[in-house]
Amino acid sequence: MKRILLYVHYNKYDNLSSHVLYQLKKMRPLFEDILFISNSNLSKSDKDKLEKAELITDFLQRKNSGFDFVAWKDGFQKLGFENVSKFDSVTIMNDTCYGPIWDINEVFEKYDSDSSTDFWGMTNHRATERFKEHLQSYFITFKKQVVQSTEFKNFWSNVREYTNVQDVIDYLESPVTNIFVDAGFNYKAVFDTTNEELHHMPLPDFSYYNVAKIIEKRVPFIKVKALHGNPQQTSFVIDELGLISNYPTELIVDHMSNMFTPAAYNLLKYKYLDKTIHPNFLDKKVAIHLHTYYVDLLESFLDIFSTFSFSYDLFLTTDKKEKALEIEEILSKRGAVASVHVTGNRGRDVLPMLKLKDQLSQYDFIGHFHTKKSLEAEFWAGESWRRELLEMLVKPSDAIVTQLVQNDKLGLVIADIPTYFRYIALDPFYEGALSSDMNKLWKRMKMKKELDFQEFSTYVMSYGTYVWFRYDALKPLFDIEIQDSEVPEEPLPLATILHSIERMLVYIAWGNDYDFRISKNPVTLPPFVDVSLLNKREGIRFNPVAQADFAYFGGLKGAVKYFFFINKSILKYVVKRLLKR
């Protein structure tokens, strides 16, 4: 069989996601030619990845307009309908799904040998009052008899550009099935949803609302929006795929982390650091910065640093010359070497680290710690906090540095939540006051990704700012060169720029296209603590089974249509039940 694939790619950050590379690698043996149509402005290095791996045979760069249908139209015009008609089948596909979950070659063989099928797809959408039953357009294959028809050329030649997703469904996605059905061609779907029970689904879209059925019917692809739009089921789907398929589920986690929010609650379980990994450091340059405000704790850190298997340069900062002399004396007594800097008593541990920009920028990875004591908290709280941070981020440094070496997209390793903070609630007014300042700081760093910190009720952060990081991941923070005058004098009040930075590190790394890992707290959380603390009744709450995310269903126009559609359905149901009485 001589097949061709027109593959549409879009990434709002102009990146080439790893799940796309995997998808093309698995699809490539099925097609003689693959035209890769990018609605994103891909870098030369990303184009080179596609071409050097021979994943594509042709490339079309275009502006992001008209959604997938206009992109496919441009693809057909580039190839020429006469050339396209020489193929035994033509497949249109986009990158809005993960997969193939299973061997897709079996699916092609099934429909290639089925003479009763003229074109086929993965899933269909049953008829509603708004449109006819149709194949969903994320994947459709047309056989030669369809491609050579006048209807095929006429349809694609007359595709027009819409700016609303719902218009694309109404005027392009539904017609791309029904024009050919009306012309006498027959279609099939891997999962025919027309007679399936809807259960609690608000709309008959199984690809979005019912991933369990998609898996049960062995549909090779799972829609990205199905996992993003229904976050309560995401981790269950990922775990199930890990059990029943060979699909590398880390591709889902990586893509969702990069494209959406960096620290979504449904993905955090996949962010734990592997501390059992065999040390491997290669030739990377490593620096350790320890802000030594409490000199009496220095030796306990030096004891741990001496156990590291990798080479590193040590930078010590403190607030006074007298302390610097004490530090030099301790170093001399131990035969240890470090670069000691007096940075003043502003900015606690954060500003001293940022003042070492010229030095730290010469290193690949940096471990940032400080001789922590929490004078504002009870002694047991501050002491347990510091001990747990040592266990999570200082003692396992061999494993942390190794994973930074092995994963070039890993930019940050933070500590899990210290036990103390599992038992207390953060002040919502305090957090709200910070979010506005965090937004200003985000703009100041000129981050390319958009983020509104006021949308978060809390943050995934390294409490106490203990952190291992790749310098490039936090480079925007170093580059804005925060001044002493921006930080209040001690005693430090609440909601300062330091507190904002503490909460922003994971997000800064994400904004710079880096991922993060969490070093798990060895202290086990007692059973039901989270349930008891979080599930406090504050009036009656309604939690629907699945929500309609109208970003995927036509925006405001789609929401208005849905409002009338669903309420009309409810009214019909109520009337029917009343008449039966």
Coordinates of C-alpha atoms in Angstrom, one line a residue:
M1 CA 0.0 0.0 0.0
K2 CA 1.3 3.4 -1.0
R3 CA 0.1 5.9 1.7
I4 CA 0.7 9.5 2.5
L5 CA 0.1 11.4 5.8
L6 CA -0.6 15.1 6.1
Y7 CA 0.3 15.8 9.8
V8 CA -0.6 19.2 11.3
H9 CA 1.5 20.4 14.3
Y10 CA 0.8 23.3 16.6
N11 CA 2.6 24.3 19.8
K12 CA 1.8 27.7 21.4
Y13 CA 5.3 28.0 22.6
D14 CA 6.9 27.0 19.2
N15 CA 8.4 23.8 20.6
L16 CA 8.5 20.3 19.2
S17 CA 7.1 18.0 21.9
S18 CA 8.6 14.6 22.6
H19 CA 5.2 12.9 22.2
V20 CA 5.1 14.2 18.6
L21 CA 8.5 12.7 17.8
Y22 CA 7.4 9.4 19.3
Q23 CA 4.1 9.6 17.3
L24 CA 5.9 10.2 14.0
K25 CA 8.4 7.4 14.8
K26 CA 5.7 4.9 15.2
M27 CA 3.6 6.1 12.2
R28 CA 6.6 6.5 9.8
P29 CA 6.8 2.8 8.6
L30 CA 3.1 3.0 7.5
F31 CA 3.6 5.9 5.0
E32 CA 5.7 6.4 2.0
D33 CA 5.5 10.1 2.4
I34 CA 4.8 12.4 5.4
L35 CA 4.1 16.1 5.0
F36 CA 4.7 17.8 8.3
I37 CA 2.6 21.0 8.4
S38 CA 3.6 23.3 11.3
N39 CA 1.4 26.1 12.5
S40 CA 4.2 27.0 15.0
N41 CA 7.4 28.7 14.1
L42 CA 9.8 25.8 14.8
S43 CA 13.5 26.4 15.3
K44 CA 16.1 25.0 12.9
S45 CA 17.2 22.5 15.5
D46 CA 13.7 21.1 15.8
K47 CA 13.4 20.9 12.0
D48 CA 16.7 19.1 11.9
K49 CA 15.4 16.5 14.5
L50 CA 12.6 15.6 12.1
E51 CA 14.7 15.5 9.0
K52 CA 17.8 13.7 10.4
A53 CA 15.6 11.0 12.0
E54 CA 13.9 10.7 8.6
L55 CA 10.5 11.1 10.3
I56 CA 9.2 13.3 7.5
T57 CA 9.6 13.6 3.7
D58 CA 8.5 17.2 3.4
F59 CA 7.9 20.3 5.6
L60 CA 5.5 23.2 5.3
Q61 CA 5.8 26.2 7.6
R62 CA 2.7 28.4 7.8
K63 CA 1.2 31.0 10.0
N64 CA -1.2 29.8 12.7
S65 CA -4.6 30.6 11.1
G66 CA -7.6 28.7 10.0
F67 CA -7.1 25.8 12.4
D68 CA -6.2 22.3 11.0
F69 CA -8.5 22.3 8.0
V70 CA -6.9 25.3 6.3
A71 CA -3.5 23.8 7.2
W72 CA -4.5 20.5 5.5
K73 CA -5.8 22.6 2.5
D74 CA -2.4 24.3 2.2
G75 CA -0.8 20.9 2.4
F76 CA -2.9 19.6 -0.5
Q77 CA -2.1 22.7 -2.5
K78 CA 1.6 22.2 -1.9
L79 CA 1.5 18.6 -2.9
G80 CA -1.0 19.0 -5.8
F81 CA -4.2 17.0 -6.0
E82 CA -2.9 15.1 -9.1
N83 CA 0.1 13.8 -7.1
V84 CA -2.0 13.0 -4.0
S85 CA -4.5 11.0 -6.1
K86 CA -1.7 8.6 -7.0
F87 CA -1.6 7.2 -3.4
D88 CA -3.7 4.3 -2.3
S89 CA -4.8 6.2 0.8
V90 CA -4.4 9.7 2.2
T91 CA -4.5 10.3 6.0
I92 CA -5.1 13.7 7.7
M93 CA -4.0 13.9 11.3
N94 CA -3.0 16.4 13.9
D95 CA -0.9 16.3 17.1
T96 CA -3.8 16.9 19.5
C97 CA -3.6 13.3 20.8
Y98 CA -1.2 11.0 22.6
G99 CA -0.4 7.7 21.0
P100 CA -0.4 5.4 19.2
I101 CA -1.1 3.5 22.4
W102 CA -1.2 0.1 20.6
D103 CA 0.1 -1.1 17.3
I104 CA -1.7 1.0 14.7
N105 CA -0.5 -1.2 11.8
E106 CA -3.2 -3.7 12.8
V107 CA -5.8 -1.0 12.4
F108 CA -4.6 0.0 8.9
E109 CA -4.5 -3.6 7.8
K110 CA -8.1 -4.1 9.0
Y111 CA -9.5 -1.2 7.0
D112 CA -7.2 -1.6 4.0
S113 CA -8.6 -5.1 3.5
D114 CA -12.2 -4.0 4.1
S115 CA -13.7 -3.3 0.7
S116 CA -16.9 -2.0 2.2
T117 CA -15.0 0.9 3.8
D118 CA -14.1 4.0 1.7
F119 CA -12.8 6.2 4.5
W120 CA -12.4 5.7 8.2
G121 CA -11.4 7.4 11.5
M122 CA -10.8 6.8 15.1
T123 CA -14.1 8.0 16.7
N124 CA -17.3 9.5 15.5
H125 CA -19.6 12.0 17.1
R126 CA -23.2 11.1 17.0
A127 CA -25.8 13.4 15.6
T128 CA -27.2 16.2 17.7
E129 CA -29.7 18.9 17.0
R130 CA -26.8 21.1 15.7
F131 CA -25.0 18.8 13.3
K132 CA -25.0 15.3 11.7
E133 CA -23.1 12.3 12.8
H134 CA -19.5 12.6 11.7
L135 CA -16.0 11.3 12.1
Q136 CA -13.9 13.5 14.4
S137 CA -11.1 15.1 12.4
Y138 CA -8.0 14.4 14.5
F139 CA -7.5 11.3 12.4
I140 CA -9.2 10.3 9.1
T141 CA -8.0 8.1 6.3
F142 CA -9.4 8.4 2.8
K143 CA -9.0 5.5 0.3
K144 CA -8.1 6.1 -3.4
Q145 CA -11.7 6.0 -4.6
V146 CA -12.5 9.0 -2.3
V147 CA -9.3 10.9 -3.1
Q148 CA -9.9 10.6 -6.8
S149 CA -13.5 11.9 -6.6
T150 CA -14.5 15.3 -7.6
E151 CA -16.1 15.8 -4.2
F152 CA -12.7 15.4 -2.5
K153 CA -11.0 18.1 -4.6
N154 CA -14.0 20.4 -4.4
F155 CA -14.2 20.1 -0.6
W156 CA -10.6 20.9 0.1
S157 CA -10.3 23.6 -2.6
N158 CA -13.3 25.4 -1.0
V159 CA -12.2 25.1 2.7
R160 CA -12.5 28.6 4.1
E161 CA -10.9 30.1 7.2
Y162 CA -12.9 30.4 10.4
T163 CA -11.8 32.0 13.7
N164 CA -14.2 30.1 16.0
V165 CA -13.7 26.4 16.9
Q166 CA -17.5 25.7 16.8
D167 CA -17.7 27.1 13.3
V168 CA -15.0 24.6 12.2
I169 CA -17.0 21.7 13.7
D170 CA -20.3 22.9 12.1
Y171 CA -19.0 23.9 8.6
L172 CA -15.9 21.7 8.1
E173 CA -15.6 18.7 10.5
S174 CA -19.2 17.5 10.1
P175 CA -19.2 18.1 6.3
V176 CA -15.9 16.3 5.7
T177 CA -17.8 13.1 6.6
N178 CA -21.3 13.9 5.2
I179 CA -20.3 15.3 1.8
F180 CA -18.7 11.9 1.0
V181 CA -21.5 9.9 2.6
D182 CA -24.0 11.9 0.4
A183 CA -21.8 11.1 -2.6
G184 CA -22.3 7.3 -1.9
F185 CA -19.1 6.5 0.1
N186 CA -19.1 4.5 3.3
Y187 CA -17.2 5.2 6.4
K188 CA -16.4 3.4 9.7
A189 CA -14.9 4.3 13.0
V190 CA -12.5 2.3 15.2
F191 CA -14.9 3.2 18.0
D192 CA -18.5 3.7 16.7
T193 CA -20.1 5.6 19.5
T194 CA -23.6 5.9 18.0
N195 CA -25.2 3.3 20.1
E196 CA -23.2 3.7 23.3
E197 CA -24.7 4.6 26.6
L198 CA -24.1 8.2 27.5
H199 CA -24.3 7.8 31.3
H200 CA -23.5 11.2 32.9
M201 CA -21.9 12.7 29.8
P202 CA -23.2 16.2 29.1
L203 CA -22.4 15.9 25.4
P204 CA -22.0 12.7 23.2
D205 CA -18.3 13.3 22.7
F206 CA -16.6 10.1 23.9
S207 CA -13.1 11.3 22.9
Y208 CA -13.4 14.1 25.5
Y209 CA -15.8 12.8 28.2
N210 CA -15.2 9.1 28.3
V211 CA -11.5 8.1 28.1
A212 CA -12.4 4.8 29.8
K213 CA -14.4 3.8 26.8
I214 CA -11.7 5.0 24.4
I215 CA -9.2 2.6 26.2
E216 CA -11.8 -0.2 26.4
K217 CA -12.4 0.0 22.6
R218 CA -8.6 0.1 22.0
V219 CA -8.7 3.4 20.1
P220 CA -5.0 4.0 19.4
F221 CA -5.1 7.7 20.4
I222 CA -6.2 9.6 23.4
K223 CA -7.0 13.3 23.1
V224 CA -4.8 15.8 24.9
K225 CA -7.9 17.9 25.8
A226 CA -9.6 14.8 27.4
L227 CA -6.9 14.7 30.1
H228 CA -6.4 18.4 30.5
G229 CA -10.1 19.2 30.6
N230 CA -10.9 16.4 33.0
P231 CA -8.0 16.6 35.4
Q232 CA -9.7 14.4 38.1
Q233 CA -9.1 11.3 35.8
T234 CA -5.7 12.1 34.4
S235 CA -3.4 10.2 36.8
F236 CA -5.8 7.2 36.7
V237 CA -5.6 7.1 32.9
I238 CA -1.8 7.4 32.9
D239 CA -1.4 4.6 35.4
E240 CA -3.8 2.4 33.5
L241 CA -1.9 2.9 30.2
G242 CA 1.3 2.0 32.1
L243 CA -0.3 -1.3 33.1
I244 CA -2.0 -2.3 29.8
S245 CA 0.3 -0.8 27.1
N246 CA 3.9 -0.1 26.2
Y247 CA 3.3 3.6 25.6
P248 CA 5.9 5.7 27.4
T249 CA 3.5 7.6 29.7
E250 CA 6.2 10.0 30.8
L251 CA 5.6 11.7 27.4
I252 CA 2.1 12.6 28.6
V253 CA 3.4 14.0 31.9
D254 CA 6.2 15.9 30.1
H255 CA 3.9 17.4 27.5
M256 CA 1.1 18.4 30.0
S257 CA 3.6 19.9 32.4
N258 CA 5.2 22.0 29.7
M259 CA 2.0 23.1 27.9
F260 CA -0.3 23.8 30.8
T261 CA 0.5 24.6 34.4
P262 CA 3.9 23.4 35.6
A263 CA 2.7 21.9 38.9
A264 CA -0.8 20.5 38.2
Y265 CA -2.0 18.5 41.2
N266 CA -2.9 15.5 39.0
L267 CA 0.7 15.2 37.8
L268 CA 2.7 15.8 41.0
K269 CA 2.9 12.1 41.8
Y270 CA 5.1 11.7 38.7
K271 CA 7.5 14.4 39.8
Y272 CA 9.2 12.5 42.6
L273 CA 13.0 12.2 42.4
D274 CA 14.5 8.7 42.0
K275 CA 17.1 8.5 44.8
T276 CA 18.2 5.0 44.0
I277 CA 19.9 6.0 40.7
H278 CA 23.6 5.1 40.2
P279 CA 25.8 8.2 40.4
N280 CA 27.1 9.6 37.1
F281 CA 28.5 13.1 36.9
L282 CA 30.4 13.3 33.6
D283 CA 32.3 16.6 33.3
K284 CA 29.7 19.0 34.6
K285 CA 30.7 22.0 36.8
V286 CA 28.9 22.1 40.1
A287 CA 28.7 24.9 42.7
I288 CA 27.3 24.8 46.2
H289 CA 26.2 28.0 47.8
L290 CA 25.6 28.0 51.5
H291 CA 24.4 31.2 53.2
T292 CA 26.0 31.0 56.6
Y293 CA 24.1 33.4 58.8
Y294 CA 24.3 31.0 61.8
V295 CA 28.0 30.0 61.8
D296 CA 27.4 27.5 64.5
L297 CA 25.7 25.3 62.0
L298 CA 28.4 25.4 59.3
E299 CA 30.3 22.3 60.4
S300 CA 27.2 20.1 60.2
F301 CA 26.8 21.1 56.5
L302 CA 30.5 20.6 55.8
D303 CA 30.2 17.1 57.2
I304 CA 27.5 16.3 54.7
F305 CA 29.3 18.0 51.8
S306 CA 32.3 15.8 52.5
T307 CA 30.3 12.7 51.6
F308 CA 29.5 13.9 48.0
S309 CA 31.0 11.8 45.2
F310 CA 31.2 14.6 42.8
S311 CA 33.6 17.6 42.6
Y312 CA 32.2 21.0 43.5
D313 CA 33.2 24.5 44.3
L314 CA 31.9 25.9 47.6
F315 CA 30.7 29.5 48.0
L316 CA 29.9 30.8 51.5
T317 CA 28.1 34.1 52.2
T318 CA 27.4 35.8 55.4
D319 CA 26.3 39.2 56.7
K320 CA 29.3 40.4 58.7
K321 CA 33.1 40.5 58.5
E322 CA 33.3 39.1 62.0
K323 CA 31.4 36.0 60.9
A324 CA 33.5 35.7 57.8
L325 CA 36.6 35.5 60.0
E326 CA 34.9 32.7 62.1
I327 CA 34.1 30.9 58.9
E328 CA 37.7 31.2 57.6
E329 CA 38.9 29.8 60.9
I330 CA 36.6 26.8 60.7
L331 CA 37.6 26.1 57.1
S332 CA 41.3 26.3 58.0
K333 CA 40.8 23.9 60.9
R334 CA 39.1 21.4 58.7
G335 CA 41.4 21.8 55.7
A336 CA 38.4 22.9 53.6
V337 CA 38.4 25.3 50.7
A338 CA 35.6 27.8 50.0
S339 CA 35.1 31.3 48.5
V340 CA 33.8 33.5 51.4
H341 CA 31.7 36.6 50.7
V342 CA 30.2 39.3 53.0
T343 CA 26.9 40.3 51.4
G344 CA 25.2 42.2 54.2
N345 CA 22.1 41.6 56.2
R346 CA 19.5 42.1 53.4
G347 CA 17.7 39.5 51.5
R348 CA 18.4 36.6 53.8
D349 CA 19.7 33.7 51.7
V350 CA 18.2 34.7 48.4
L351 CA 19.8 38.1 47.7
P352 CA 23.3 36.8 48.6
M353 CA 22.9 34.0 46.1
L354 CA 21.8 36.4 43.4
K355 CA 24.8 38.7 44.1
L356 CA 27.0 35.7 43.1
K357 CA 25.6 35.9 39.6
D358 CA 29.1 36.4 37.9
Q359 CA 30.5 33.4 39.8
L360 CA 27.5 31.0 39.6
S361 CA 26.8 31.6 35.9
Q362 CA 30.0 29.7 35.2
Y363 CA 28.5 26.5 36.6
D364 CA 26.1 24.0 35.1
F365 CA 24.4 23.1 38.4
I366 CA 24.0 24.9 41.7
G367 CA 22.9 23.6 45.1
H368 CA 21.6 26.5 47.2
F369 CA 21.2 26.1 51.0
H370 CA 21.4 28.1 54.2
T371 CA 22.0 27.5 57.9
K372 CA 18.3 27.7 58.7
K373 CA 16.8 28.5 62.0
S374 CA 13.2 29.6 62.2
L375 CA 13.1 32.1 65.1
E376 CA 9.5 33.1 64.2
A377 CA 8.2 29.6 64.8
E378 CA 8.3 27.2 67.7
F379 CA 11.7 25.5 68.2
W380 CA 10.4 22.1 67.2
A381 CA 8.9 23.5 64.0
G382 CA 12.1 25.3 62.8
E383 CA 14.3 22.4 63.8
S384 CA 12.2 19.7 62.1
W385 CA 12.0 21.9 59.0
R386 CA 15.8 22.2 58.7
R387 CA 16.4 18.5 59.4
E388 CA 13.9 17.4 56.8
L389 CA 15.3 19.8 54.2
L390 CA 18.8 18.3 54.9
E391 CA 17.4 14.8 54.4
M392 CA 15.6 15.8 51.2
L393 CA 18.0 18.1 49.3
V394 CA 21.4 18.0 50.8
K395 CA 22.2 14.4 51.8
P396 CA 20.9 12.9 48.4
S397 CA 22.9 15.3 46.3
D398 CA 24.7 12.5 44.4
A399 CA 21.3 11.3 43.0
I400 CA 20.1 14.8 42.4
V401 CA 23.2 15.9 40.4
T402 CA 23.2 12.6 38.4
Q403 CA 19.6 13.2 37.3
L404 CA 20.4 16.8 36.3
V405 CA 23.2 15.4 34.2
Q406 CA 21.0 12.7 32.6
N407 CA 17.9 14.8 31.9
D408 CA 18.8 18.0 30.0
K409 CA 15.2 19.2 30.5
L410 CA 15.4 18.9 34.3
G411 CA 16.0 22.4 35.6
L412 CA 15.1 22.3 39.3
V413 CA 14.9 19.9 42.2
I414 CA 12.9 21.1 45.2
A415 CA 12.0 19.6 48.6
D416 CA 8.7 18.0 49.4
I417 CA 6.5 19.9 51.9
P418 CA 8.1 19.9 55.4
T419 CA 5.8 18.1 57.9
Y420 CA 5.1 21.4 59.8
F421 CA 3.3 22.8 56.8
R422 CA 1.1 19.7 56.3
Y423 CA -0.7 20.6 59.5
I424 CA -1.3 24.3 59.0
A425 CA -3.3 26.4 56.5
L426 CA -1.6 29.2 54.7
D427 CA -3.2 32.6 55.2
P428 CA -5.3 33.3 52.0
F429 CA -5.0 37.1 52.4
Y430 CA -1.2 36.8 52.7
E431 CA -1.0 34.5 49.6
G432 CA -3.4 36.9 47.7
A433 CA -1.2 39.9 48.5
L434 CA 1.8 38.0 47.1
S435 CA 0.2 36.9 43.8
S436 CA 0.0 40.5 42.5
D437 CA 3.7 41.1 43.2
M438 CA 4.5 37.7 41.6
N439 CA 2.7 38.8 38.4
K440 CA 4.8 42.0 38.3
L441 CA 8.0 40.1 38.9
W442 CA 7.0 37.6 36.1
K443 CA 6.6 40.5 33.6
R444 CA 9.8 42.1 34.8
M445 CA 11.7 38.8 33.9
K446 CA 10.1 39.0 30.5
M447 CA 9.0 35.4 30.6
K448 CA 7.8 34.1 27.2
K449 CA 5.0 32.0 28.8
E450 CA 1.9 33.6 30.2
L451 CA 1.0 32.9 33.8
D452 CA -1.4 34.6 36.3
F453 CA -0.4 33.8 39.8
Q454 CA -3.8 35.1 41.1
E455 CA -5.4 32.0 39.6
F456 CA -3.5 29.7 42.1
S457 CA -4.7 29.2 45.6
T458 CA -1.3 27.9 46.7
Y459 CA 2.0 27.1 45.0
V460 CA 4.4 24.2 44.5
M461 CA 7.6 25.6 46.0
S462 CA 10.7 24.7 47.9
Y463 CA 9.8 25.9 51.4
G464 CA 12.8 27.7 52.8
T465 CA 14.3 28.1 49.3
Y466 CA 16.6 25.1 49.6
V467 CA 17.0 24.1 45.9
W468 CA 19.2 22.4 43.3
F469 CA 19.0 24.0 39.9
R470 CA 20.4 24.3 36.5
Y471 CA 21.7 27.9 36.1
D472 CA 19.9 28.4 32.7
A473 CA 16.6 27.4 34.3
L474 CA 16.7 30.4 36.7
K475 CA 18.7 32.7 34.6
P476 CA 15.8 35.2 34.2
L477 CA 15.8 35.7 38.0
F478 CA 19.6 36.4 38.1
D479 CA 19.3 38.8 35.1
I480 CA 16.9 41.3 36.6
E481 CA 19.5 42.1 39.3
I482 CA 17.4 42.8 42.3
Q483 CA 18.8 45.5 44.5
D484 CA 19.1 45.8 48.3
S485 CA 16.6 48.6 48.4
E486 CA 13.9 46.3 47.1
V487 CA 14.1 44.1 50.2
P488 CA 13.0 45.4 53.6
E489 CA 15.3 45.5 56.5
E490 CA 15.2 42.9 59.2
P491 CA 12.9 41.9 61.0
L492 CA 11.4 40.9 57.7
P493 CA 7.7 41.6 57.3
L494 CA 5.3 39.4 55.5
A495 CA 4.7 39.4 51.7
T496 CA 8.1 40.7 50.5
I497 CA 9.9 40.1 47.2
L498 CA 11.8 37.2 48.9
H499 CA 8.5 35.4 49.6
S500 CA 7.5 35.9 46.0
I501 CA 10.7 34.4 44.7
E502 CA 10.4 31.5 47.1
R503 CA 7.0 30.6 45.5
M504 CA 8.2 31.3 41.9
L505 CA 11.2 29.1 41.3
V506 CA 9.3 26.1 39.9
Y507 CA 7.4 28.4 37.6
I508 CA 10.4 30.4 36.4
A509 CA 12.0 27.1 35.4
W510 CA 8.8 26.1 33.6
G511 CA 8.7 29.5 31.9
N512 CA 12.2 28.8 30.6
D513 CA 11.0 25.3 29.2
Y514 CA 12.5 23.3 32.1
D515 CA 10.9 20.6 34.2
F516 CA 11.3 20.0 38.0
R517 CA 11.4 17.1 40.4
I518 CA 10.5 16.8 44.1
S519 CA 12.7 15.0 46.6
K520 CA 10.3 13.0 48.7
N521 CA 10.0 13.7 52.4
P522 CA 11.1 10.6 54.4
V523 CA 8.6 11.5 57.2
T524 CA 5.4 9.6 56.5
L525 CA 2.2 11.6 56.7
P526 CA -0.2 10.1 59.2
P527 CA -3.4 8.5 57.7
F528 CA -6.3 10.9 57.0
V529 CA -4.4 14.0 57.8
D530 CA -5.0 15.5 54.4
V531 CA -8.6 14.4 54.4
S532 CA -9.3 15.8 57.8
L533 CA -7.6 19.2 57.1
L534 CA -8.8 19.7 53.5
N535 CA -12.4 18.3 53.6
K536 CA -13.8 20.9 56.0
R537 CA -17.4 21.7 55.1
E538 CA -18.0 25.2 54.0
G539 CA -21.5 25.0 52.8
I540 CA -22.7 22.5 50.2
R541 CA -20.5 22.1 47.2
F542 CA -21.5 20.7 43.8
N543 CA -18.8 18.7 42.0
P544 CA -19.9 17.6 38.5
V545 CA -18.6 14.4 37.0
A546 CA -17.0 16.2 34.1
Q547 CA -17.0 19.9 33.2
A548 CA -17.3 21.4 29.8
D549 CA -14.2 23.4 29.0
F550 CA -15.5 25.9 26.5
A551 CA -12.0 26.8 25.5
Y552 CA -12.4 23.6 23.5
F553 CA -16.0 24.2 22.5
G554 CA -16.3 27.5 20.8
G555 CA -15.6 30.0 23.7
L556 CA -18.4 32.3 24.6
K557 CA -20.5 31.4 21.6
G558 CA -20.1 27.7 22.4
A559 CA -21.1 28.3 26.0
V560 CA -24.3 30.1 25.0
K561 CA -25.2 27.3 22.6
Y562 CA -24.5 24.7 25.3
F563 CA -26.6 26.6 27.8
F564 CA -29.7 26.4 25.6
F565 CA -28.9 22.9 24.5
I566 CA -28.5 21.4 27.9
N567 CA -31.4 23.3 29.5
K568 CA -33.7 22.2 26.6
S569 CA -32.6 18.6 27.3
I570 CA -33.3 19.0 31.0
L571 CA -36.8 20.5 30.3
K572 CA -37.6 17.6 27.9
Y573 CA -36.6 15.1 30.6
V574 CA -38.6 16.8 33.3
V575 CA -41.7 16.9 31.1
K576 CA -41.4 13.3 30.1
R577 CA -41.1 12.2 33.7
L578 CA -44.1 14.3 34.8
L579 CA -46.3 12.8 32.0
K580 CA -45.5 9.3 33.2
R581 CA -46.9 10.0 36.6

